[in-house]
Amino acid sequence: MTRKSWFRYFQYDERKETPADARNVLLIVAGLIAAVTFQAGINPPGGVWQDDKDGHRPGRAIYSYQTKEFYVFLISNTVAFSTSILLLISLTHKFPFHFEVILATTSMVVTYASSVFAVTPDELVKFRYILFAAAAPFIIRCLLQVWARLTMEEQPYDKHIVFPDNRSGENELNRL
C-alpha cells in the first residue's frame, strides 16, 4: 500500500460514513486533546518549583524561566485547549444534558485558567496574550460563520454548522 493510498483509505468519505460517525470521532479526538492540554496546563513541562531556594517561588513553573519557549508553549497549549472546548460544545449542541456539559466545560476552563495563572510568574507573562489565545478559536469560528452568511456561499468546512436545516440557507434567512 502506497503512502497516498494509505492516506485516502482513512479519509472521511461522505458516501460510506454518516455525519454521526464523523461527529463521534471528532468528539473522541476533541476530548483527548482537551484532556492532554488541560494536564499540560496544570502541570507544565519540567514541573513546578517545590522549594524557595535560589530566589524562585514554590508552585511556579520551572519552564517559565525560559521566557520565549514558555510563551510558545503556553499560547499553543491554550489555543489547542480552547479549540477542543469549542469542538466539544459545538458537537454536543442539542444533546440531552447539554446544560450540564456546558457547566462542566466552563468549570474545566476556569480550573485551567486559574492553574495557568497560578504556575506562571506575574512579571513574566502578559495575560492578555493568553486570554486572546483562549478566545481566538471562538472569534475565528464566529467570523467564518458571519462571512458565510454574508456571502451566502456554501463553505465546505461550514456546511453542517451554518445552515443545518437547509444547505442553501433559505430556512436560515427566513428566521432572521
mmCIF file of C-alpha atoms in Angstrom:
data_model
loop_
_atom_site.group_PDB
_atom_site.id
_atom_site.type_symbol
_atom_site.label_atom_id
_atom_site.label_comp_id
_atom_site.label_asym_id
_atom_site.label_seq_id
_atom_site.Cartn_x
_atom_site.Cartn_y
_atom_site.Cartn_z
ATOM 1 C CA MET A 1 0.000 0.000 0.000
ATOM 2 C CA THR A 2 1.500 3.314 -1.045
ATOM 3 C CA ARG A 3 1.549 6.349 1.156
ATOM 4 C CA LYS A 4 -1.065 8.130 -0.924
ATOM 5 C CA SER A 5 -3.451 5.164 -0.978
ATOM 6 C CA TRP A 6 -2.983 4.695 2.776
ATOM 7 C CA PHE A 7 -3.984 8.305 3.339
ATOM 8 C CA ARG A 8 -7.025 8.005 1.062
ATOM 9 C CA TYR A 9 -8.090 4.795 2.770
ATOM 10 C CA PHE A 10 -8.521 6.627 6.085
ATOM 11 C CA GLN A 11 -10.048 9.831 4.702
ATOM 12 C CA TYR A 12 -13.636 10.705 5.547
ATOM 13 C CA ASP A 13 -15.916 9.610 2.712
ATOM 14 C CA GLU A 14 -19.457 11.037 2.735
ATOM 15 C CA ARG A 15 -20.691 8.103 0.639
ATOM 16 C CA LYS A 16 -19.579 5.495 3.193
ATOM 17 C CA GLU A 17 -19.858 7.230 6.562
ATOM 18 C CA THR A 18 -22.622 9.166 8.216
ATOM 19 C CA PRO A 19 -22.230 12.593 9.819
ATOM 20 C CA ALA A 20 -22.939 10.873 13.157
ATOM 21 C CA ASP A 21 -19.837 8.709 12.664
ATOM 22 C CA ALA A 22 -17.757 11.798 11.937
ATOM 23 C CA ARG A 23 -19.213 13.588 14.971
ATOM 24 C CA ASN A 24 -18.374 10.643 17.232
ATOM 25 C CA VAL A 25 -14.782 10.552 16.007
ATOM 26 C CA LEU A 26 -14.468 14.319 16.458
ATOM 27 C CA LEU A 27 -15.876 14.056 19.991
ATOM 28 C CA ILE A 28 -13.256 11.457 20.900
ATOM 29 C CA VAL A 29 -10.409 13.437 19.340
ATOM 30 C CA ALA A 30 -11.560 16.713 20.930
ATOM 31 C CA GLY A 31 -11.921 15.011 24.311
ATOM 32 C CA LEU A 32 -8.410 13.585 24.103
ATOM 33 C CA ILE A 33 -6.947 16.943 23.072
ATOM 34 C CA ALA A 34 -8.806 18.686 25.905
ATOM 35 C CA ALA A 35 -7.502 16.137 28.421
ATOM 36 C CA VAL A 36 -3.891 16.343 27.237
ATOM 37 C CA THR A 37 -3.783 20.140 27.023
ATOM 38 C CA PHE A 38 -5.553 20.517 30.365
ATOM 39 C CA GLN A 39 -2.962 18.285 32.005
ATOM 40 C CA ALA A 40 -0.107 20.167 30.330
ATOM 41 C CA GLY A 41 -1.572 23.467 31.529
ATOM 42 C CA ILE A 42 -1.931 22.459 35.164
ATOM 43 C CA ASN A 43 1.371 20.572 35.252
ATOM 44 C CA PRO A 44 3.714 22.301 32.778
ATOM 45 C CA PRO A 45 6.783 20.587 31.301
ATOM 46 C CA GLY A 46 9.557 20.411 33.866
ATOM 47 C CA GLY A 47 7.083 20.633 36.733
ATOM 48 C CA VAL A 48 6.959 23.378 39.334
ATOM 49 C CA TRP A 49 9.414 24.523 41.961
ATOM 50 C CA GLN A 50 8.985 22.696 45.259
ATOM 51 C CA ASP A 51 11.154 24.974 47.402
ATOM 52 C CA ASP A 52 12.175 28.622 47.649
ATOM 53 C CA LYS A 53 15.939 28.227 47.259
ATOM 54 C CA ASP A 54 17.902 30.374 44.803
ATOM 55 C CA GLY A 55 15.218 33.057 44.580
ATOM 56 C CA HIS A 56 12.422 31.078 42.931
ATOM 57 C CA ARG A 57 8.941 30.668 44.347
ATOM 58 C CA PRO A 58 7.311 27.322 45.153
ATOM 59 C CA GLY A 59 4.489 26.413 42.790
ATOM 60 C CA ARG A 60 5.889 28.368 39.834
ATOM 61 C CA ALA A 61 6.666 26.603 36.568
ATOM 62 C CA ILE A 62 10.330 25.713 36.204
ATOM 63 C CA TYR A 63 9.984 26.085 32.432
ATOM 64 C CA SER A 64 8.856 29.709 32.826
ATOM 65 C CA TYR A 65 12.464 30.783 33.313
ATOM 66 C CA GLN A 66 12.966 30.106 29.600
ATOM 67 C CA THR A 67 10.741 33.009 28.660
ATOM 68 C CA LYS A 68 10.326 32.685 24.874
ATOM 69 C CA GLU A 69 9.930 28.939 24.920
ATOM 70 C CA PHE A 70 7.408 29.145 27.753
ATOM 71 C CA TYR A 71 5.382 31.745 25.820
ATOM 72 C CA VAL A 72 5.246 29.438 22.793
ATOM 73 C CA PHE A 73 4.188 26.505 24.962
ATOM 74 C CA LEU A 74 1.574 28.470 26.888
ATOM 75 C CA ILE A 75 -0.027 30.129 23.845
ATOM 76 C CA SER A 76 -0.023 26.932 21.748
ATOM 77 C CA ASN A 77 -1.410 24.836 24.580
ATOM 78 C CA THR A 78 -4.138 27.389 25.295
ATOM 79 C CA VAL A 79 -5.175 27.581 21.617
ATOM 80 C CA ALA A 80 -5.345 23.778 21.420
ATOM 81 C CA PHE A 81 -7.330 23.594 24.675
ATOM 82 C CA SER A 82 -9.870 26.248 23.706
ATOM 83 C CA THR A 83 -10.274 24.816 20.194
ATOM 84 C CA SER A 84 -11.058 21.401 21.649
ATOM 85 C CA ILE A 85 -13.535 23.025 24.051
ATOM 86 C CA LEU A 86 -15.198 24.772 21.102
ATOM 87 C CA LEU A 87 -15.498 21.432 19.316
ATOM 88 C CA LEU A 88 -16.934 19.699 22.376
ATOM 89 C CA ILE A 89 -19.537 22.408 22.911
ATOM 90 C CA SER A 90 -20.453 22.582 19.219
ATOM 91 C CA LEU A 91 -20.698 18.831 18.727
ATOM 92 C CA THR A 92 -22.878 18.297 21.794
ATOM 93 C CA HIS A 93 -25.312 21.104 20.952
ATOM 94 C CA LYS A 94 -28.913 19.913 21.352
ATOM 95 C CA PHE A 95 -27.757 16.725 23.063
ATOM 96 C CA PRO A 96 -29.548 15.630 26.225
ATOM 97 C CA PHE A 97 -27.888 17.209 29.261
ATOM 98 C CA HIS A 98 -26.294 19.932 27.118
ATOM 99 C CA PHE A 99 -26.572 22.390 30.006
ATOM 100 C CA GLU A 100 -24.598 20.019 32.212
ATOM 101 C CA VAL A 101 -21.950 19.644 29.502
ATOM 102 C CA ILE A 102 -21.673 23.443 29.288
ATOM 103 C CA LEU A 103 -21.446 23.746 33.077
ATOM 104 C CA ALA A 104 -18.756 21.069 33.369
ATOM 105 C CA THR A 105 -16.817 22.515 30.446
ATOM 106 C CA THR A 106 -16.981 26.032 31.860
ATOM 107 C CA SER A 107 -15.741 24.769 35.213
ATOM 108 C CA MET A 108 -12.878 22.982 33.484
ATOM 109 C CA VAL A 109 -11.932 26.176 31.603
ATOM 110 C CA VAL A 110 -11.936 28.170 34.862
ATOM 111 C CA THR A 111 -9.794 25.486 36.521
ATOM 112 C CA TYR A 112 -7.365 25.542 33.582
ATOM 113 C CA ALA A 113 -7.113 29.339 33.651
ATOM 114 C CA SER A 114 -6.616 29.549 37.410
ATOM 115 C CA SER A 115 -3.949 26.856 37.274
ATOM 116 C CA VAL A 116 -2.091 28.547 34.423
ATOM 117 C CA PHE A 117 -2.204 31.846 36.289
ATOM 118 C CA ALA A 118 -1.004 30.130 39.482
ATOM 119 C CA VAL A 119 2.087 28.496 37.944
ATOM 120 C CA THR A 120 3.061 31.446 35.745
ATOM 121 C CA PRO A 121 5.083 34.262 37.304
ATOM 122 C CA ASP A 122 3.119 37.522 37.126
ATOM 123 C CA GLU A 123 6.050 39.542 35.887
ATOM 124 C CA LEU A 124 6.769 37.108 33.085
ATOM 125 C CA VAL A 125 3.583 36.673 31.098
ATOM 126 C CA LYS A 126 1.243 39.261 29.692
ATOM 127 C CA PHE A 127 -2.061 37.595 30.499
ATOM 128 C CA ARG A 128 -3.851 39.451 27.713
ATOM 129 C CA TYR A 129 -1.996 37.226 25.210
ATOM 130 C CA ILE A 130 -3.234 34.107 26.972
ATOM 131 C CA LEU A 131 -6.795 35.444 27.042
ATOM 132 C CA PHE A 132 -6.590 36.298 23.342
ATOM 133 C CA ALA A 133 -5.241 32.806 22.585
ATOM 134 C CA ALA A 134 -8.162 31.296 24.504
ATOM 135 C CA ALA A 135 -10.714 33.448 22.672
ATOM 136 C CA ALA A 136 -9.164 33.135 19.190
ATOM 137 C CA PRO A 137 -10.864 29.856 18.130
ATOM 138 C CA PHE A 138 -14.286 31.191 19.155
ATOM 139 C CA ILE A 139 -13.695 34.517 17.383
ATOM 140 C CA ILE A 140 -12.458 32.812 14.217
ATOM 141 C CA ARG A 141 -15.471 30.449 14.165
ATOM 142 C CA CYS A 142 -17.871 33.389 14.551
ATOM 143 C CA LEU A 143 -16.124 35.348 11.794
ATOM 144 C CA LEU A 144 -16.271 32.334 9.458
ATOM 145 C CA GLN A 145 -19.995 31.951 10.099
ATOM 146 C CA VAL A 146 -20.651 35.660 9.550
ATOM 147 C CA TRP A 147 -18.603 35.575 6.355
ATOM 148 C CA ALA A 148 -20.503 32.515 5.101
ATOM 149 C CA ARG A 149 -23.839 34.179 5.807
ATOM 150 C CA LEU A 150 -22.807 37.412 4.124
ATOM 151 C CA THR A 151 -21.524 35.709 1.005
ATOM 152 C CA MET A 152 -24.346 33.113 1.055
ATOM 153 C CA GLU A 153 -21.970 30.583 -0.401
ATOM 154 C CA GLU A 154 -21.750 27.095 0.980
ATOM 155 C CA GLN A 155 -18.364 26.641 2.574
ATOM 156 C CA PRO A 156 -17.235 23.015 2.783
ATOM 157 C CA TYR A 157 -15.965 23.499 6.338
ATOM 158 C CA ASP A 158 -19.222 25.126 7.467
ATOM 159 C CA LYS A 159 -21.960 23.204 5.682
ATOM 160 C CA HIS A 160 -23.077 21.323 8.806
ATOM 161 C CA ILE A 161 -22.898 24.339 11.103
ATOM 162 C CA VAL A 162 -24.027 27.461 9.278
ATOM 163 C CA PHE A 163 -27.125 26.078 7.586
ATOM 164 C CA PRO A 164 -28.074 22.878 9.420
ATOM 165 C CA ASP A 165 -31.675 22.827 8.141
ATOM 166 C CA ASN A 166 -31.018 23.580 4.502
ATOM 167 C CA ARG A 167 -27.717 23.823 2.653
ATOM 168 C CA SER A 168 -28.905 26.752 0.569
ATOM 169 C CA GLY A 169 -29.624 28.790 3.671
ATOM 170 C CA GLU A 170 -33.237 29.593 2.806
ATOM 171 C CA ASN A 171 -34.630 28.465 6.173
ATOM 172 C CA GLU A 172 -31.878 30.340 7.970
ATOM 173 C CA LEU A 173 -32.738 33.560 6.132
ATOM 174 C CA ASN A 174 -36.429 33.233 6.907
ATOM 175 C CA ARG A 175 -35.666 33.021 10.634
ATOM 176 C CA LEU A 176 -33.650 36.267 10.635
#
